[in-house]
Structures are given as structure tokens and as C-alpha cells.
Coordinates of C-alpha atoms (C1' of nucleotides) in Angstrom, one line a residue:
Chain A
X1 CA -45.6 -26.8 7.6
X2 CA -44.3 -28.1 11.0
X3 CA -44.9 -31.5 12.7
X4 CA -47.5 -32.2 14.3
X5 CA -46.3 -33.2 18.1
X6 CA -45.0 -36.1 19.6
X7 CA -48.9 -36.6 21.6
X8 CA -51.9 -34.4 23.0
X9 CA -50.0 -32.6 25.1
X10 CA -53.0 -31.4 26.5
X11 CA -54.5 -35.3 27.2
X12 CA -51.1 -36.7 28.8
X13 CA -49.6 -37.1 32.1
X14 CA -46.7 -36.1 33.3
X15 CA -44.3 -36.6 35.8
X16 CA -43.1 -39.3 37.8
X17 CA -44.8 -42.8 37.0
X18 CA -47.4 -44.8 39.8
X19 CA -46.9 -48.1 39.7
X20 CA -50.5 -48.2 38.0
X21 CA -49.1 -47.1 34.8
X22 CA -46.3 -49.7 35.0
X23 CA -48.0 -51.7 35.4
X24 CA -50.6 -51.3 32.2
X25 CA -46.7 -50.5 30.2
X26 CA -45.2 -54.3 31.3
X27 CA -48.7 -55.8 30.6
X28 CA -49.4 -54.0 27.1
X29 CA -45.6 -54.9 26.1
X30 CA -45.3 -58.8 27.9
X31 CA -48.2 -59.3 25.4
X32 CA -47.1 -57.2 21.8
X33 CA -43.8 -56.8 21.9
X34 CA -42.0 -53.1 22.1
X35 CA -42.5 -50.6 19.3
X36 CA -44.6 -48.8 17.8
X37 CA -44.6 -46.4 20.3
X38 CA -46.4 -44.1 19.4
X39 CA -49.7 -45.9 18.7
X40 CA -48.5 -47.7 22.3
X41 CA -50.2 -45.1 24.8
X42 CA -54.0 -45.2 23.8
X43 CA -53.2 -49.0 23.2
X44 CA -52.0 -49.8 26.3
X45 CA -54.7 -46.9 27.8
X46 CA -52.3 -44.5 29.1
X47 CA -52.4 -41.0 29.4
X48 CA -48.9 -41.0 28.4
X49 CA -46.7 -39.8 25.5
X50 CA -44.4 -42.2 23.5
X51 CA -41.7 -41.1 24.8
X52 CA -42.4 -41.1 27.9
X53 CA -43.2 -45.0 27.4
X54 CA -40.4 -45.7 25.7
X55 CA -37.7 -44.6 28.3
X56 CA -40.1 -45.7 31.1
X57 CA -39.7 -49.0 29.9
X58 CA -35.7 -49.2 28.7
X59 CA -34.8 -46.3 31.1
X60 CA -36.7 -48.4 34.4
X61 CA -38.9 -51.3 33.3
X62 CA -37.0 -53.6 31.5
X63 CA -36.4 -57.0 32.5
X64 CA -33.0 -57.0 31.7
X65 CA -31.9 -54.7 33.6
X66 CA -29.1 -54.1 36.1
X67 CA -29.7 -52.5 39.4
X68 CA -27.2 -51.3 42.0
X69 CA -24.0 -49.8 42.0
X70 CA -21.6 -49.6 39.4
X71 CA -19.0 -51.5 39.8
X72 CA -15.4 -50.5 40.0
X73 CA -14.9 -52.3 36.4
X74 CA -18.0 -50.4 35.4
X75 CA -16.0 -47.7 36.2
X76 CA -13.1 -48.1 34.4
X77 CA -15.4 -49.2 31.5
X78 CA -16.7 -46.3 31.1
X79 CA -13.8 -44.0 31.5
X80 CA -12.2 -46.0 28.6
X81 CA -14.7 -46.0 27.1
X82 CA -16.1 -42.4 27.4
X83 CA -12.6 -41.2 25.8
X84 CA -12.1 -43.2 22.7
X85 CA -16.3 -42.8 22.3
X86 CA -17.0 -38.7 24.1
X87 CA -20.9 -38.6 25.0
X88 CA -21.9 -41.3 22.8
X89 CA -23.9 -42.7 25.9
X90 CA -26.1 -45.4 23.9
X91 CA -22.6 -46.0 22.5
X92 CA -21.3 -46.9 26.2
X93 CA -24.5 -48.1 27.2
X94 CA -24.5 -50.7 25.2
X95 CA -21.2 -52.2 26.0
X96 CA -22.1 -52.1 29.7
X97 CA -24.9 -55.0 29.6
X98 CA -28.0 -54.2 32.0
X99 CA -26.9 -50.7 31.8
X100 CA -28.6 -47.5 30.9
X101 CA -27.3 -44.9 27.9
X102 CA -29.5 -42.0 30.8
X103 CA -28.3 -44.3 33.4
X104 CA -24.3 -43.7 32.2
X105 CA -25.2 -40.9 31.7
X106 CA -26.0 -39.4 35.6
X107 CA -23.9 -41.6 36.7
X108 CA -21.5 -40.0 34.5
X109 CA -22.0 -36.3 35.9
X110 CA -22.5 -37.4 39.0
X111 CA -19.7 -40.3 40.3
X112 CA -17.3 -40.3 37.2
X113 CA -16.6 -36.9 36.4
X114 CA -15.4 -35.7 40.2
X115 CA -13.7 -39.2 40.3
X116 CA -11.9 -38.1 37.3
X117 CA -10.8 -34.4 39.1
X118 CA -10.1 -35.4 42.3
X119 CA -7.0 -37.7 39.7
X120 CA -6.1 -34.8 38.3
X121 CA -7.7 -35.3 34.7
X122 CA -9.9 -33.8 33.0
X123 CA -13.2 -35.3 32.2
X124 CA -13.4 -33.8 28.9
X125 CA -10.9 -34.8 27.6
X126 CA -9.3 -37.3 29.3
X127 CA -6.2 -35.0 30.0
X128 CA -4.0 -34.2 33.2
X129 CA -5.7 -31.4 34.2
X130 CA -3.1 -29.4 34.4
X131 CA -1.1 -30.0 31.5
X132 CA -1.8 -27.7 28.9
X133 CA -1.0 -26.8 25.0
X134 CA 2.4 -27.2 25.3
X135 CA 1.9 -31.1 26.7
X136 CA -0.4 -31.8 23.3
X137 CA 2.6 -32.8 21.5
X138 CA 0.5 -32.3 18.3
X139 CA 2.9 -33.3 15.6
X140 CA 3.7 -36.7 18.1
X141 CA 0.7 -38.8 16.1
X142 CA 1.4 -42.4 17.5
X143 CA 0.9 -43.5 21.1
X144 CA 2.0 -46.1 21.1
X145 CA 1.6 -48.3 25.0
X146 CA 3.9 -51.4 25.4
X147 CA 3.3 -53.0 28.6
X148 CA 4.2 -56.4 30.1
X149 CA 1.3 -58.6 31.3
X150 CA 2.0 -61.0 33.8
X151 CA 0.7 -64.4 33.4
X152 CA 0.2 -67.7 34.7
X153 CA 2.5 -69.5 31.6
X154 CA 5.7 -67.6 32.1
X155 CA 7.0 -68.2 28.5
X156 CA 4.2 -65.5 28.0
X157 CA 5.5 -63.2 31.0
X158 CA 7.3 -60.7 28.3
X159 CA 3.4 -60.8 25.2
X160 CA 3.3 -57.1 24.8
X161 CA 0.5 -55.3 24.4
X162 CA 0.6 -52.3 21.9
X163 CA -2.2 -50.1 22.1
X164 CA -2.0 -47.6 19.6
X165 CA -3.8 -44.8 18.7
X166 CA -1.9 -42.7 15.4
X167 CA -4.0 -42.1 12.0
X168 CA -1.6 -43.2 10.1
X169 CA -1.6 -46.8 10.6
X170 CA -2.4 -49.7 7.7
X171 CA -5.1 -50.3 10.2
X172 CA -6.5 -47.5 10.6
X173 CA -6.6 -46.9 6.8
X174 CA -8.0 -50.9 5.8
X175 CA -10.9 -49.6 8.5
X176 CA -11.2 -46.2 6.3
X177 CA -12.0 -48.8 3.4
X178 CA -13.4 -50.9 4.2
X179 CA -16.1 -47.7 5.8
X180 CA -15.6 -45.7 2.9
X181 CA -17.7 -48.6 0.4
X182 CA -21.4 -47.5 1.9
X183 CA -22.8 -50.4 0.3
X184 CA -21.3 -52.7 3.1
X185 CA -22.4 -50.5 5.8
X186 CA -25.6 -51.1 7.8
X187 CA -26.7 -48.0 10.6
X188 CA -24.5 -49.0 13.5
X189 CA -21.7 -48.3 11.4
X190 CA -22.7 -45.3 9.7
X191 CA -22.5 -44.4 12.9
X192 CA -18.6 -45.0 13.9
X193 CA -18.0 -43.9 10.4
X194 CA -19.1 -40.5 11.7
X195 CA -17.6 -41.1 15.3
X196 CA -14.4 -42.1 13.4
X197 CA -12.8 -39.0 12.1
X198 CA -15.1 -37.3 15.7
X199 CA -12.6 -38.5 17.8
X200 CA -9.3 -38.7 15.9
X201 CA -9.9 -34.9 16.1
X202 CA -11.1 -35.0 19.9
X203 CA -7.7 -36.9 20.3
X204 CA -5.4 -35.4 18.2
X205 CA -2.7 -37.9 19.1
X206 CA -4.5 -40.7 19.4
X207 CA -5.6 -43.7 16.3
X208 CA -8.0 -46.2 17.1
X209 CA -5.6 -49.7 16.9
X210 CA -5.7 -51.8 19.4
X211 CA -2.6 -53.8 19.3
X212 CA -3.1 -56.8 21.9
X213 CA -2.3 -60.0 21.6
X214 CA -5.3 -61.7 21.1
X215 CA -6.6 -65.5 23.1
X216 CA -4.7 -68.4 22.2
X217 CA -7.6 -69.9 20.3
X218 CA -8.1 -67.0 17.9
X219 CA -4.6 -68.5 16.3
X220 CA -6.2 -71.7 15.4
X221 CA -7.4 -72.0 12.3
X222 CA -11.8 -71.7 12.2
X223 CA -11.1 -70.9 15.7
X224 CA -13.7 -68.3 16.5
X225 CA -15.3 -66.7 20.6
X226 CA -17.8 -68.8 20.3
X227 CA -15.7 -72.0 20.2
X228 CA -12.8 -71.6 23.0
X229 CA -13.1 -72.1 26.4
X230 CA -10.2 -70.2 27.0
X231 CA -8.9 -67.2 28.8
X232 CA -10.2 -64.4 27.2
X233 CA -7.1 -62.8 28.3
X234 CA -4.2 -65.3 26.9
X235 CA -1.8 -63.9 25.0
X236 CA 0.5 -65.2 22.0
X237 CA 4.0 -64.2 22.6
X238 CA 4.1 -63.4 18.9
X239 CA 2.0 -60.0 18.4
X240 CA -0.8 -60.1 16.7
X241 CA -2.0 -57.2 14.9
X242 CA -6.2 -56.8 16.2
X243 CA -8.4 -54.3 14.5
X244 CA -10.2 -51.9 17.2
X245 CA -13.8 -51.4 16.3
X246 CA -15.7 -49.8 18.5
X247 CA -18.5 -51.4 18.2
X248 CA -18.7 -54.5 18.4
X249 CA -17.9 -55.2 14.5
X250 CA -15.1 -56.6 12.9
X251 CA -12.8 -54.7 10.6
X252 CA -11.5 -57.3 8.8
X253 CA -14.7 -59.6 7.9
X254 CA -14.8 -62.1 5.9
X255 CA -15.0 -60.9 3.0
X256 CA -17.9 -63.7 2.5
X257 CA -19.9 -62.4 5.4
X258 CA -21.3 -58.9 5.2
X259 CA -20.1 -56.6 7.5
X260 CA -23.2 -56.3 10.7
X261 CA -24.1 -55.8 13.3
X262 CA -24.2 -58.2 16.0
X263 CA -21.4 -59.4 18.4
X264 CA -20.8 -63.1 16.6
X265 CA -17.6 -63.4 16.0
X266 CA -16.3 -64.0 12.6
X267 CA -14.1 -66.3 11.7
X268 CA -10.3 -65.1 12.2
X269 CA -8.9 -64.8 9.2
X270 CA -5.0 -64.9 9.6
X271 CA -5.3 -63.9 12.3
X272 CA -6.4 -60.5 12.3
X273 CA -10.1 -60.4 13.5
X274 CA -11.3 -60.9 16.8
X275 CA -14.4 -59.8 18.4
X276 CA -14.7 -56.6 20.0
X277 CA -16.9 -57.2 22.5
X278 CA -14.8 -60.4 23.4
X279 CA -11.0 -58.2 22.6
X280 CA -13.2 -55.9 25.6
X281 CA -14.3 -58.9 27.7
X282 CA -17.9 -58.9 27.1
X283 CA -18.9 -61.6 26.3
X284 CA -22.2 -61.0 28.4
X285 CA -23.2 -59.0 26.0
X286 CA -26.6 -58.2 24.1
X287 CA -25.1 -58.1 20.5
X288 CA -22.5 -60.8 21.2
X289 CA -23.7 -64.2 21.4
X290 CA -19.6 -65.2 22.4
X291 CA -19.9 -68.2 24.1
X292 CA -16.6 -68.7 25.9
X293 CA -15.8 -68.6 28.8
X294 CA -12.9 -67.3 31.1
X295 CA -10.8 -69.8 32.8
X296 CA -9.9 -67.9 35.5
X297 CA -6.5 -67.4 35.9
X298 CA -7.3 -64.3 34.2
X299 CA -10.4 -62.4 32.8
X300 CA -13.0 -61.6 35.0
X301 CA -16.0 -63.5 35.2
X302 CA -18.0 -60.4 35.1
X303 CA -17.5 -60.3 31.9
X304 CA -15.4 -57.2 32.4
X305 CA -11.1 -57.7 32.1
X306 CA -10.4 -54.9 29.0
X307 CA -7.1 -56.0 28.5
X308 CA -6.0 -56.9 31.5
X309 CA -8.2 -54.0 33.6
X310 CA -9.7 -56.4 36.3
X311 CA -6.8 -57.4 37.2
X312 CA -4.9 -54.1 36.9
X313 CA -1.9 -55.2 34.9
X314 CA -2.7 -52.6 32.0
X315 CA -4.1 -49.2 33.3
X316 CA -4.3 -47.2 30.8
X317 CA -3.5 -44.1 32.7
X318 CA -0.7 -45.9 32.5
X319 CA -0.8 -45.4 29.3
X320 CA 2.2 -43.6 27.6
X321 CA 0.5 -40.3 25.4
X322 CA 3.3 -38.8 23.1
Chain B
dA1 C1' -37.8 -29.5 64.9
dA2 C1' -36.3 -26.3 61.5
dG3 C1' -34.3 -24.4 57.1
dT4 C1' -30.8 -24.2 53.6
dG5 C1' -28.1 -26.2 50.6
dC6 C1' -26.5 -30.3 47.9
dC7 C1' -27.1 -34.2 45.5
dT8 C1' -28.8 -37.8 42.6
dC9 C1' -31.6 -39.4 38.8
dA10 C1' -36.3 -40.2 36.6
dA11 C1' -38.0 -37.7 32.8
dC12 C1' -38.7 -34.5 29.9
dC13 C1' -37.6 -32.0 25.6
dG14 C1' -35.7 -30.1 21.3
dC15 C1' -32.9 -32.3 17.5
dA16 C1' -31.5 -35.6 13.9
dC17 C1' -31.7 -39.4 12.2
dG18 C1' -34.4 -42.8 8.8
dA19 C1' -37.7 -45.3 6.3
dA20 C1' -41.2 -44.9 4.2
dG21 C1' -44.1 -42.8 0.9
Chain C
dT1 C1' -36.5 -34.7 -4.3
dC2 C1' -38.7 -33.6 -0.9
dT3 C1' -42.0 -33.9 3.1
dT4 C1' -44.0 -36.9 6.9
dC5 C1' -42.7 -40.3 10.2
dG6 C1' -41.7 -42.6 13.8
dT7 C1' -37.9 -43.8 16.7
dG8 C1' -33.7 -42.5 19.2
dC9 C1' -29.7 -40.2 21.4
dG10 C1' -27.4 -36.0 24.2
dG11 C1' -28.9 -32.2 27.0
dT12 C1' -31.2 -30.4 31.1
dT13 C1' -34.6 -30.1 34.5
dG14 C1' -36.6 -30.3 38.9
dA15 C1' -38.5 -34.1 43.0
dG16 C1' -37.5 -35.6 46.3
dG17 C1' -33.8 -37.4 49.3
dC18 C1' -30.6 -36.1 52.5
dA19 C1' -26.6 -34.4 55.2
dC20 C1' -25.3 -30.2 57.5
dT21 C1' -26.1 -26.1 60.2

DNA sequence: AAGTGCCTCAACCGCACGAAG
DNA sequence: TCTTCGTGCGGTTGAGGCACT
């Protein structure tokens, strides 16, 4: 008893979409909204498979798509996210507003792979191509990168950003403990839960702990990222622990607030929680309703300034891998 | 101008997952 | 608990465009 085919293949068009088909699909979705892809073709008068309609809409017709070349910032963000998430194109696409997983996947395969190879980096492992087994330092569990971040405020010049990817850290345990409670998880959280051991295995010397100094406003009581207009890369001299949760969630969420999908920054509890999207600088993410803006002295108006990526104060490739 | 090879990217395919019954 | 359905994801394909000879 097999599954029924997703569509009547004998009576469906395949291949490139025509202008008329596009118009029909757009008109239908404008009227009825997305969803029910299986029944959409018939209802819209299209001789197409529902999956094909969905793909066409998501990858090409959606009005919020950002067309055009990828920026250097997007390149670096993709590389960084790929090093953490692997070929989870949809998760990566979720960090790049206006870009689709298909687009990023294609771009990766055609441009970034080559770019990394030219840099002498293996695109699959994000390690130097010549980095043999002896250089993997398998016994070391902590890769701590310490970088000085220049800042307009002299008092912050010595601010330290620590990115630790070690396995056995309190924060990581915390992540695991929270993810152990299935009742608190939604589907996205479960995806992350599945991903966690995956990229710990992928990068045995990496853990998930991102330790950066949060924007000053995050230290204020009741502060959240929707209430501030200060720079997203403002660094408080006192190191704060920031959980690195790679799906735009808040790992140390308020006990009174269920851990849920969505970018709304939770309140800072003891300076330990930060909206991941905002920490990435992706303020215009669909999932993030944070309204914080940058002040121009740092950060990025385009929203991509992952721990100083745009300004070049922290090049992840320079991170010390022990 | 014609032939060839390479590159890009839209689209397809098969599979997996979650929800519903 | 099992089956079915709808949807989404990642890998792959192939048509069309471009560069080179």
C-alpha cells in the first residue's frame, strides 16, 4: 500500500514556468494565501504539481524576495552559518531575509565553495585543506578565540569577545538540559536539538557557546532588543555570557515564557540572554520583531554584522582553533 | 559564424517528518 | 499504534547562457 502520488503526473506541466502560469499562481495566492499546495493547482487552474507551485512561489514569486547578487556580508554570514549548521540550507536561509534555501544552496555550490577552496579551506569541514588528522587536536575540547574589538568608546577597546565551542561547558549543559524537556519544544527546537550533536560531531573541537559582550542596553533591567537604539555591537567591558542558540531562540528563556519560535527577544535575565538574531545582527529577520537600530558607529545598517564581521574586527577565520 | 565546454540556477525528485484520523 | 496525507528539505538534473577556440 504505497503512497498516492503528489499529483497526476500525466496531466501536469513540467519544466520552466510561463508568464501566464506565474500570473495565475500569484493571483491565486494573493486572494487565498499560501498553503494547501496539493489542492492549489486545481483551484488556481494550473496544470502543475502542488510541490511545483510551492517551489515556484517560495523560490521565485514571493514578493519579499531579495533579488540580485549576494553581498560580501552575506557571503561571510553564509560561510559562518554553514560552518555551524552544515548543509541545513533552510536554517541558513532563515538568517538571510529575502534569500531562499535553494538560492543559497546554489550560491554555495557555485561560488562559495570555490571561494573557500581558493582560500585553502575545505568547504565541507571549514578546515584548512592541508590540515591533516594530526592537526585536528582531537583531545582539545575548547577552542577559545579572544579578540580585541575596536570601538569608538576608548573604555571598550579592551573588550573581549570569546567564542568558545567546547563541548563541556555549563552553557552547553544548560542548552542540553533545556532541550531535554520535550514538552517545551516546538518543531524548530526539535530540529535544533537534532542538530546540536550533529555539529558537535562535525566540529569536535567546537561547542555551541558564543561568548560575546552584549550591547550595553542588554544589561539594563527589563531591557530587550526592541527597546534600544544603541549599537548592536556595543560591548560592555564586563564579559557577559551569551548562549548561542542557532535558531533564533533564547536558550535561557524566562521561566514564565514558553520557549517558542519567533524572534522576539525575551527579557534579559541576569544579562544572560540575547536574541540570537540580534546578536547576529539580523534585525530584519522575519522571525525577529526587534526594532533596535544601529547608531552608525558600528554594526550595520544592512543588519549583517555578525560579531563585527562587517567591520572586520573579527574574522572567524582568524579564530584560534586549538 | 560555428562548435564546444563550462557555468548558473530554476526545477525536479525522493525522502523524512509531523499532524491527523 | 499504525496509516495516510500534506508539507518541507536536501541532493541532483538539465536547459539556457556565456566564454573560448
